[in-house]
PDB file of C-alpha atoms in Angstrom:
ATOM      1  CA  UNK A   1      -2.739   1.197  -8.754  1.00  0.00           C
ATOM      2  CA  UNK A   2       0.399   3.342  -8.043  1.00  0.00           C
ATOM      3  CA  UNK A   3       3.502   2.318  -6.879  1.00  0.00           C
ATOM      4  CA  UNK A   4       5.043   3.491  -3.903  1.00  0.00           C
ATOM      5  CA  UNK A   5       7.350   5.801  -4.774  1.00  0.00           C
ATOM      6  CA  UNK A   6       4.325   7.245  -6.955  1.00  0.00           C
ATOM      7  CA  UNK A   7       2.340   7.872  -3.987  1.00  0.00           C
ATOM      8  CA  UNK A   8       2.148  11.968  -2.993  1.00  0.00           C
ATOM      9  CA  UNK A   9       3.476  11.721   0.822  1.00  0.00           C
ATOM     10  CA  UNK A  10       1.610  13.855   3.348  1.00  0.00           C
ATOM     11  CA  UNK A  11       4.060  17.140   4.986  1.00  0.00           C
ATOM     12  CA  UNK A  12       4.380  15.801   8.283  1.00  0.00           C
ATOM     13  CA  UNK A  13       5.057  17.879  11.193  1.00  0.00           C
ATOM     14  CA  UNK A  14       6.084  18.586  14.596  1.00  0.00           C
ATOM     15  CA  UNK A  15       3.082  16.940  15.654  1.00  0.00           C
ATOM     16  CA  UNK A  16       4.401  13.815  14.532  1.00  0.00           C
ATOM     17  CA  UNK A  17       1.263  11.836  13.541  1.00  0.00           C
ATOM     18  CA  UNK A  18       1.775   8.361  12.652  1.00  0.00           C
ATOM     19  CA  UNK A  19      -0.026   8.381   9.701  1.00  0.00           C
ATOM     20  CA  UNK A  20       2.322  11.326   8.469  1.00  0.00           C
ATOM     21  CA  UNK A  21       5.007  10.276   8.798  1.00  0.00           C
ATOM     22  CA  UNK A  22       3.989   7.050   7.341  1.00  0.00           C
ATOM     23  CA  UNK A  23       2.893   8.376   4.267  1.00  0.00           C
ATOM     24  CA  UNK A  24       5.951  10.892   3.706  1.00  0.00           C
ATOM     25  CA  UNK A  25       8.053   7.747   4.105  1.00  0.00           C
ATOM     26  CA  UNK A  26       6.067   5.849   2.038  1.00  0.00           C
ATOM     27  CA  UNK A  27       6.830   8.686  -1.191  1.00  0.00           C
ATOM     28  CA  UNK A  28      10.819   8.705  -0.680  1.00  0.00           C
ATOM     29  CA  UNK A  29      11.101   4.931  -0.194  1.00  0.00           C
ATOM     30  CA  UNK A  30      12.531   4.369  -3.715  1.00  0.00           C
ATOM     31  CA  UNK A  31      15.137   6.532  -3.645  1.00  0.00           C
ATOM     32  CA  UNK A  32      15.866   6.856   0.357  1.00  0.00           C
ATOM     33  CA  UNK A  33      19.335   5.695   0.596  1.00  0.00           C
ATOM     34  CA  UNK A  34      20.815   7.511  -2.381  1.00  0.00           C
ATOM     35  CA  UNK A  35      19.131  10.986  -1.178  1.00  0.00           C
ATOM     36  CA  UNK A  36      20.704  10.155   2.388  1.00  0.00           C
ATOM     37  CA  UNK A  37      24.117   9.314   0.927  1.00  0.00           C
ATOM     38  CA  UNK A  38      24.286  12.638  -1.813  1.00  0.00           C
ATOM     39  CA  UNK A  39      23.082  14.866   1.698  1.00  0.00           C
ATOM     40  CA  UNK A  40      25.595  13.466   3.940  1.00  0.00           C
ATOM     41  CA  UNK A  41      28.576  13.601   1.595  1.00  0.00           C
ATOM     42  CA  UNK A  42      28.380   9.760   2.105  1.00  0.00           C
ATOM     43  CA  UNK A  43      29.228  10.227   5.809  1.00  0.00           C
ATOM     44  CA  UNK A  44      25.848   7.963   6.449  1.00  0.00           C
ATOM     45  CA  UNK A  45      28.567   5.104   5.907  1.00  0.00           C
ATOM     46  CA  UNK A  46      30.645   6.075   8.865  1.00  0.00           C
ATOM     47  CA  UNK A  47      27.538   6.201  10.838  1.00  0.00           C
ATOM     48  CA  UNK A  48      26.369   3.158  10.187  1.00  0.00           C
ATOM     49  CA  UNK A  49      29.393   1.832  10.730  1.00  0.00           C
ATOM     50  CA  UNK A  50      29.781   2.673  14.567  1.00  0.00           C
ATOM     51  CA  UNK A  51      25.824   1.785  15.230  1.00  0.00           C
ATOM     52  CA  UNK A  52      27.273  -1.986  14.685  1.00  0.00           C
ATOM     53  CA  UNK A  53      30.643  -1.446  16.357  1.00  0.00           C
ATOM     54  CA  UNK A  54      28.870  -0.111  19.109  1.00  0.00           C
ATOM     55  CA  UNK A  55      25.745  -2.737  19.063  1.00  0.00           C
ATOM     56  CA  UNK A  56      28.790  -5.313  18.693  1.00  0.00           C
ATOM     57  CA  UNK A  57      25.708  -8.172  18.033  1.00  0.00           C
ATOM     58  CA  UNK A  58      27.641 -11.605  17.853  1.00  0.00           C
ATOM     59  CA  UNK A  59      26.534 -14.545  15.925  1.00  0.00           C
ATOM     60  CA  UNK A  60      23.249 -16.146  17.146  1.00  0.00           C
ATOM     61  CA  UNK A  61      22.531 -13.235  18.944  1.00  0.00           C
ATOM     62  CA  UNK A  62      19.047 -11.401  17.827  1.00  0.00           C
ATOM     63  CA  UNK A  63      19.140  -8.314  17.185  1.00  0.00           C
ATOM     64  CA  UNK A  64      15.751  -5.372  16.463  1.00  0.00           C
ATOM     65  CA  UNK A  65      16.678  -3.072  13.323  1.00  0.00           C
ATOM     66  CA  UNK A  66      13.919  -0.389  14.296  1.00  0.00           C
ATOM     67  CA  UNK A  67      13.334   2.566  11.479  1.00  0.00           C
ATOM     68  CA  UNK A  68      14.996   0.063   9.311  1.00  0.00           C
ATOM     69  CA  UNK A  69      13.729   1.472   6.282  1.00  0.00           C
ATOM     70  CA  UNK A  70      14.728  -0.248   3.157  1.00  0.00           C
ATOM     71  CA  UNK A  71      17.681  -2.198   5.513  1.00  0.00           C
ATOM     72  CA  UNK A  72      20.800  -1.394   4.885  1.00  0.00           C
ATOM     73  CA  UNK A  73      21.600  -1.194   8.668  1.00  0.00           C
ATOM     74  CA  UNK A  74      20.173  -4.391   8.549  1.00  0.00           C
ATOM     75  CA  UNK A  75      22.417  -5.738   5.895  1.00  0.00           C
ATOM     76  CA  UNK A  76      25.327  -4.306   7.601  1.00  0.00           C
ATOM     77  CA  UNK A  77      24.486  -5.401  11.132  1.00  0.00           C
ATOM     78  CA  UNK A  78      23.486  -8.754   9.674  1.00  0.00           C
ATOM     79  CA  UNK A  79      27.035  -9.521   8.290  1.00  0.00           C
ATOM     80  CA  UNK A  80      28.232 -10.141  11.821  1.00  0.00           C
ATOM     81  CA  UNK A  81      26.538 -13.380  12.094  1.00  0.00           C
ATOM     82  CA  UNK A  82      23.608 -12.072  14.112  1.00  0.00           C
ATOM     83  CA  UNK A  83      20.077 -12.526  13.299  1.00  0.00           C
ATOM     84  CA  UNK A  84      18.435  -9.158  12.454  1.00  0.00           C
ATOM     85  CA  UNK A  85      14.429  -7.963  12.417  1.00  0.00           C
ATOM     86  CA  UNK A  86      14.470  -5.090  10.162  1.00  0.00           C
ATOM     87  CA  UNK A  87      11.629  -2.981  11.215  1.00  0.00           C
ATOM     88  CA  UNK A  88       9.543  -0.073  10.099  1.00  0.00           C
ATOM     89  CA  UNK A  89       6.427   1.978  10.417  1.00  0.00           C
ATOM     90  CA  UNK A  90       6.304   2.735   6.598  1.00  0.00           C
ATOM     91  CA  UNK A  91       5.315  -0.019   4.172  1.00  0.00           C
ATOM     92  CA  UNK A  92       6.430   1.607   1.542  1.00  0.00           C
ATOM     93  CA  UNK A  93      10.245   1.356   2.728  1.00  0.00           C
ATOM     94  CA  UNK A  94       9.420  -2.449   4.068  1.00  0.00           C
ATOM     95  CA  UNK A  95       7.991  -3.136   0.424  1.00  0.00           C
ATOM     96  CA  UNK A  96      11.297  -1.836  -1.221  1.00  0.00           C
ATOM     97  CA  UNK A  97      13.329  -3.119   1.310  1.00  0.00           C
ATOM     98  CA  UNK A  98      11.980  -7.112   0.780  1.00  0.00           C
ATOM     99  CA  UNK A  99      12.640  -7.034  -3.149  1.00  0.00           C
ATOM    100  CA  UNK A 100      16.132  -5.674  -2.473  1.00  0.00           C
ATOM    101  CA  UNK A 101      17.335  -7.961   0.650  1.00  0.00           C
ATOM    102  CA  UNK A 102      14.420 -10.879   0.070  1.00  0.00           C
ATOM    103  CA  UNK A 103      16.728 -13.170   3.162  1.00  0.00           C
ATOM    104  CA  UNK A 104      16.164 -10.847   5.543  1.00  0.00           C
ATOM    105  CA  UNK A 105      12.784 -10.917   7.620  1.00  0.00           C
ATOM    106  CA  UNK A 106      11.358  -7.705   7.492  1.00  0.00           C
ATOM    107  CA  UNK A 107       7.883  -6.142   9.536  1.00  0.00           C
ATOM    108  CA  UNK A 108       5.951  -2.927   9.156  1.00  0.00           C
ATOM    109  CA  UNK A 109       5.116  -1.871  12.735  1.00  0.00           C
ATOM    110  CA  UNK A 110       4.661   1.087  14.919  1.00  0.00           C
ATOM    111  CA  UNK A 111       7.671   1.344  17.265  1.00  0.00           C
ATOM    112  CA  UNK A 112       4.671   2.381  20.280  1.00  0.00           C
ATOM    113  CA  UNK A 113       3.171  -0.786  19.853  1.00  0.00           C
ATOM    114  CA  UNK A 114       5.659  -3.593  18.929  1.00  0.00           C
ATOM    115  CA  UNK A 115       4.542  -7.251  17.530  1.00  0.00           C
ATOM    116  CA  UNK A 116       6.942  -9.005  19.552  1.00  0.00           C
ATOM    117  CA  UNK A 117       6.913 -10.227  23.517  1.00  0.00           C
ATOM    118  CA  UNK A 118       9.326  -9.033  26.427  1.00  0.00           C
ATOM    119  CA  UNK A 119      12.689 -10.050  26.680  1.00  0.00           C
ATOM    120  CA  UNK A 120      12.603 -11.084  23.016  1.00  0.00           C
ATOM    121  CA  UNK A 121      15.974  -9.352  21.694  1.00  0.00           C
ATOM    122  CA  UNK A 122      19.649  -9.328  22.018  1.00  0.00           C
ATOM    123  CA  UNK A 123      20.012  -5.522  21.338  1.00  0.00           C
ATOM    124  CA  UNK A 124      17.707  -3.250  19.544  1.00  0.00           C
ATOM    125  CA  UNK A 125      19.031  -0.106  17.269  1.00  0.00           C
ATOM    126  CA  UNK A 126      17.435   2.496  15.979  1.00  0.00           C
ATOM    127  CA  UNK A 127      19.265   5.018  13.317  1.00  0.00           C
ATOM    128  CA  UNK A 128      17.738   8.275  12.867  1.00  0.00           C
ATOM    129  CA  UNK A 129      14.244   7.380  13.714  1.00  0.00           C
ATOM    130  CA  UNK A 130      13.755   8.056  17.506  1.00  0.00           C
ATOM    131  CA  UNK A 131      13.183  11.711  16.803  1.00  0.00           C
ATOM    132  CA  UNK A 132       9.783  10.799  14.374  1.00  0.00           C
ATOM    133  CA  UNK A 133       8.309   9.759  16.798  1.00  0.00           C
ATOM    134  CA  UNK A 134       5.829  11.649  19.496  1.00  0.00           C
ATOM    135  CA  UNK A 135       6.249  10.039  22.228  1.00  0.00           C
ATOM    136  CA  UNK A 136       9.732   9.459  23.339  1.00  0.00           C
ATOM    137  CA  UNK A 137       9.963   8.282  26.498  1.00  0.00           C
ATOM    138  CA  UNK A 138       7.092   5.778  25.241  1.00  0.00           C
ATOM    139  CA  UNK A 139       8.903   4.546  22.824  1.00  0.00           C
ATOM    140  CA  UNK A 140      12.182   4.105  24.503  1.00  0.00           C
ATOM    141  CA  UNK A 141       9.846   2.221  27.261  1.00  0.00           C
ATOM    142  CA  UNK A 142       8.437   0.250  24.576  1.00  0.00           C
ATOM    143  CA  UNK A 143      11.768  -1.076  23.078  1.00  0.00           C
ATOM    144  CA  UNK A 144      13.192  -1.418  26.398  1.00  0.00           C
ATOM    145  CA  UNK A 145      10.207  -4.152  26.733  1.00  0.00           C
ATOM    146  CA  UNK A 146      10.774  -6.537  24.024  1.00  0.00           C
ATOM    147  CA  UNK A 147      14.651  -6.232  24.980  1.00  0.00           C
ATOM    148  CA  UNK A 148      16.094  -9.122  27.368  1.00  0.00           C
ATOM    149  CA  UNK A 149      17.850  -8.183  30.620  1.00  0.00           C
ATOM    150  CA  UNK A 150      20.565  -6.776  30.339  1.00  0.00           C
ATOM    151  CA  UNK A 151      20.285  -6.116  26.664  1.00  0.00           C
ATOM    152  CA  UNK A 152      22.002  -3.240  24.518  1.00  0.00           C
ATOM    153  CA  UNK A 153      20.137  -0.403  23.316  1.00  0.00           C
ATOM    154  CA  UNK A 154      21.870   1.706  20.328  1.00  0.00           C
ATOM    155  CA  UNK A 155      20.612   5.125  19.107  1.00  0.00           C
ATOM    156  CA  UNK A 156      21.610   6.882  16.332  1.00  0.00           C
ATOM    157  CA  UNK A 157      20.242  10.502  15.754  1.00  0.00           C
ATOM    158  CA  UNK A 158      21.254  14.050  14.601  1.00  0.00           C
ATOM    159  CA  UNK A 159      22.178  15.957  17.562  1.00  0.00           C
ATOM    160  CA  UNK A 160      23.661  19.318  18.517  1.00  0.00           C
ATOM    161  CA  UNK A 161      27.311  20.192  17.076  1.00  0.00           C
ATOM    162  CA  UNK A 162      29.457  21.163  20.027  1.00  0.00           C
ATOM    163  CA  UNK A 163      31.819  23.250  18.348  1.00  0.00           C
ATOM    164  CA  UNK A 164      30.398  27.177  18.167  1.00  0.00           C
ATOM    165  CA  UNK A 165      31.440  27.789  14.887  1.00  0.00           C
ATOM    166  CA  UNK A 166      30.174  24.266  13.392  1.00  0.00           C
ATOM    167  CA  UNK A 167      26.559  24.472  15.319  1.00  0.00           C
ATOM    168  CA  UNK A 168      26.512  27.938  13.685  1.00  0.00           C
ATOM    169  CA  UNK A 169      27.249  26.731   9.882  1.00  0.00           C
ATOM    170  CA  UNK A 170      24.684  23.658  10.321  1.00  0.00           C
ATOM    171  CA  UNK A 171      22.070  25.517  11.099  1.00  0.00           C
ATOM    172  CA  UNK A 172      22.076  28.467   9.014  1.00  0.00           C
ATOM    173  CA  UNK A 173      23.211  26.903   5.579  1.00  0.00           C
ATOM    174  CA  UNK A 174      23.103  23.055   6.486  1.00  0.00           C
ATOM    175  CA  UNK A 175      19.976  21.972   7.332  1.00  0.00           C
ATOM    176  CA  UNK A 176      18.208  24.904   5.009  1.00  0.00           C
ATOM    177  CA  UNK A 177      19.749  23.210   1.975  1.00  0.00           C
ATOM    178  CA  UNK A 178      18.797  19.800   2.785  1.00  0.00           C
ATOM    179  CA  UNK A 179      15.156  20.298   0.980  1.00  0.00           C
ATOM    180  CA  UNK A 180      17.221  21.951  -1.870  1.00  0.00           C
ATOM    181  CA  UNK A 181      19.951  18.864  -1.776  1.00  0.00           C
ATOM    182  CA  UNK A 182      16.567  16.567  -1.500  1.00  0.00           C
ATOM    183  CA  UNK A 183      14.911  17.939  -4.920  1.00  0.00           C
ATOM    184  CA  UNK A 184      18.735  18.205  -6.844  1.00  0.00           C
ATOM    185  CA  UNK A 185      18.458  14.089  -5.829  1.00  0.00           C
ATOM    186  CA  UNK A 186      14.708  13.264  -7.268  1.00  0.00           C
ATOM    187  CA  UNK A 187      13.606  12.686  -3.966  1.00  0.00           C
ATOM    188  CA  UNK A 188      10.731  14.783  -2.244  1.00  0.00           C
ATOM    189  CA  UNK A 189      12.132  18.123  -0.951  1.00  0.00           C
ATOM    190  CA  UNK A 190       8.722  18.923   1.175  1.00  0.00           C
ATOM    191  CA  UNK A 191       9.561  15.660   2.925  1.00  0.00           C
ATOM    192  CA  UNK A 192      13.458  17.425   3.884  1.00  0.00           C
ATOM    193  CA  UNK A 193      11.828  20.269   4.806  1.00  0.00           C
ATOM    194  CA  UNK A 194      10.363  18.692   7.971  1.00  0.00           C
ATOM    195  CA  UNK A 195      13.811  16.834   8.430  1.00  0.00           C
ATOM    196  CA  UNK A 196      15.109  20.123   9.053  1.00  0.00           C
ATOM    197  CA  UNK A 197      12.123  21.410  11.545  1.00  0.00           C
ATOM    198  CA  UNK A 198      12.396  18.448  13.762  1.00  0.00           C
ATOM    199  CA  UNK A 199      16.471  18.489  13.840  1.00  0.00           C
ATOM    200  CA  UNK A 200      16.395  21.820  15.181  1.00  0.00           C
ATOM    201  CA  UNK A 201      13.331  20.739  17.648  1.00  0.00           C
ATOM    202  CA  UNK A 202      15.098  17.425  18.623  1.00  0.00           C
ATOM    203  CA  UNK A 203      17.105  17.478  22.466  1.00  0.00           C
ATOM    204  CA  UNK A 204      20.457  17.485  22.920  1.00  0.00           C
ATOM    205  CA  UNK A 205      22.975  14.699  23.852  1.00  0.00           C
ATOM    206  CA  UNK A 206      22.200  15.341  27.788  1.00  0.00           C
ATOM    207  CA  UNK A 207      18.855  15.873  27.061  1.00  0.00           C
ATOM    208  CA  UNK A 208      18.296  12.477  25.224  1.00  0.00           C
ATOM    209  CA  UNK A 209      20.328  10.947  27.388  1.00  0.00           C
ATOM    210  CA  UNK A 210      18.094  12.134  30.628  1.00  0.00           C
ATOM    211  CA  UNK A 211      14.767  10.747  28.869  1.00  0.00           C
ATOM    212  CA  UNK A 212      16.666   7.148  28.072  1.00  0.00           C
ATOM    213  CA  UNK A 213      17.064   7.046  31.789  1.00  0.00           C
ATOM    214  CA  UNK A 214      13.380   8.064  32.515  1.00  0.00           C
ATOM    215  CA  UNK A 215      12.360   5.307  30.156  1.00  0.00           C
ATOM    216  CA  UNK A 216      13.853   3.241  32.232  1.00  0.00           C
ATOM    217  CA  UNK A 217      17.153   2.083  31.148  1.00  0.00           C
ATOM    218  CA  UNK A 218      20.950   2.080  32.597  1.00  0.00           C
ATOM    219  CA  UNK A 219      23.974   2.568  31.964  1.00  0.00           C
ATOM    220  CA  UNK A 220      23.432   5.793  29.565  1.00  0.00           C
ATOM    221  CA  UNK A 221      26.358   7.046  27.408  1.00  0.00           C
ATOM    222  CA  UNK A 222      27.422   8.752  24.105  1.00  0.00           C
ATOM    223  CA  UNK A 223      29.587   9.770  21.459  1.00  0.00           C
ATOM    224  CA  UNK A 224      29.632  12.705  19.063  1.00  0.00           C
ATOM    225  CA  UNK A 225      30.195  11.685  15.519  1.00  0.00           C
ATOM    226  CA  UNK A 226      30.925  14.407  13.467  1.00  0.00           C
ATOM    227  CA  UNK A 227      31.331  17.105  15.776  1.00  0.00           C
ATOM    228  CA  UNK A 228      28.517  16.429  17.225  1.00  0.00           C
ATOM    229  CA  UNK A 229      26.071  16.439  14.180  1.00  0.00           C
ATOM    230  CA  UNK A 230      25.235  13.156  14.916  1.00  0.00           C
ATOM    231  CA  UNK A 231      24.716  11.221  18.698  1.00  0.00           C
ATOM    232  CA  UNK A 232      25.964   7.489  19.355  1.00  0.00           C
ATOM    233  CA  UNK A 233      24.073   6.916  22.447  1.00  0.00           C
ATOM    234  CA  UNK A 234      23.563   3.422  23.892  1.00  0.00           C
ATOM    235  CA  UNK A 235      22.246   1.899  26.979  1.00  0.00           C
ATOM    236  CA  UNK A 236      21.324  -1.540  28.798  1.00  0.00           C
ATOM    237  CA  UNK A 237      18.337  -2.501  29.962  1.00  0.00           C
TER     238      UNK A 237
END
């Protein structure tokens, strides 16, 4: 039987189909995080790095890890003391992710349908996997019910540079190369190619912040990182 990162991932698309996007994780898995360190220019550090200053989980707390992927968000947000859920809609990433961080208790599930009851969590964040899937606003209803009163809700997702001239460069030479960048990295360029398509599809900061309020949840702010590239937004419930 093949391995994961043997498997031929489907070209998901706009349409967003769960089992898509599934499978197109499921054929990057293996080599994931170095293919999102080589196309950021490591920046994916930085990034990560303000999800948990932002999330600011304290020990006991428990916190959701949703998009996980292999986990090291997880890792990272784990170090605090916190308990963290690393979770994912691709088995393929939760496979790889269990033989690299085996303490950490990871779950394959759909982010519309969640295995866990209300009020369950601390804080929830999610790192650049909001925008896979269809439904939004479901979604972002969804986490907001297995998160206790009160509880934080971080997003991190590419978003719209503010500056002219930097929007400009991103989207003409950026994001085309990113399939290129992908292939120059082993990893699956086809599976780049619809990072790129649902970037340029994805709302901007106001815009994202607008639905987070429709789905029910206070308090909505957010940060550019990187000129804007990427969105810090984060919420209570």
């Amino acid at each position: 039987m093949p391995t994961t990162s043997q498997t031929s991932p489907r070209r998901a698309t706009l349409g967003k189909r769960t089992a898509d996007i599934a499978s197109m994780f499921d054929g990057v898995a293996a080599g994931y995080d170095l293919t999102n360190t080589v196309m950021t220019a490591g920046l994916d550090a930085s990034w990560r790095r303000a999800v948990v200053e932002t999330c600011d989980p304290q020990p006991g707390q428990l916190v959701l890890d949703l998009a996980a992927g292999t986990g090291v968000s997880s890792v990272e947000l784990a170090a605090t003391g916190a308990t963290v859920v690393p979770c994912d809609l691709s088995v393929g990433m939760v496979q790889v992710g269990r033989q690299r961080h085996p303490d950490l208790a990871f779950t394959a599930a759909d982010a519309m349908a969640l295995p866990f009851a209300d009020d369950t969590f601390d804080a929830v964040t999610i790192l650049f996997g909001l925008r896979n899937i269809a439904d939004t606003v479901g979604a972002l209803r969804e986490i907001r019910r297995v998160t206790k009163p009160r509880g934080r809700l971080v997003v991190a997702e590419f978003s719209t540079p503010t500056p002219w001239l930097v929007r400009t460069v991103y989207h003409r030479v950026v994001l085309p190369m990113l399939p290129v960048v992908a292939r120059m990295a082993a990893s699956n360029g086809v599976a780049y190619d619809y990072l790129a398509e649902s970037i340029r599809a994805w709302p901007d900061q106001l815009r994202l912040a607008e639905l987070m309020v429709e789905a029910g949840w206070n308090v909505v702010e957010w940060q550019n990182l990187s000129r804007g590239i990427v969105a810090l937004h984060r919420a209570r419930a």
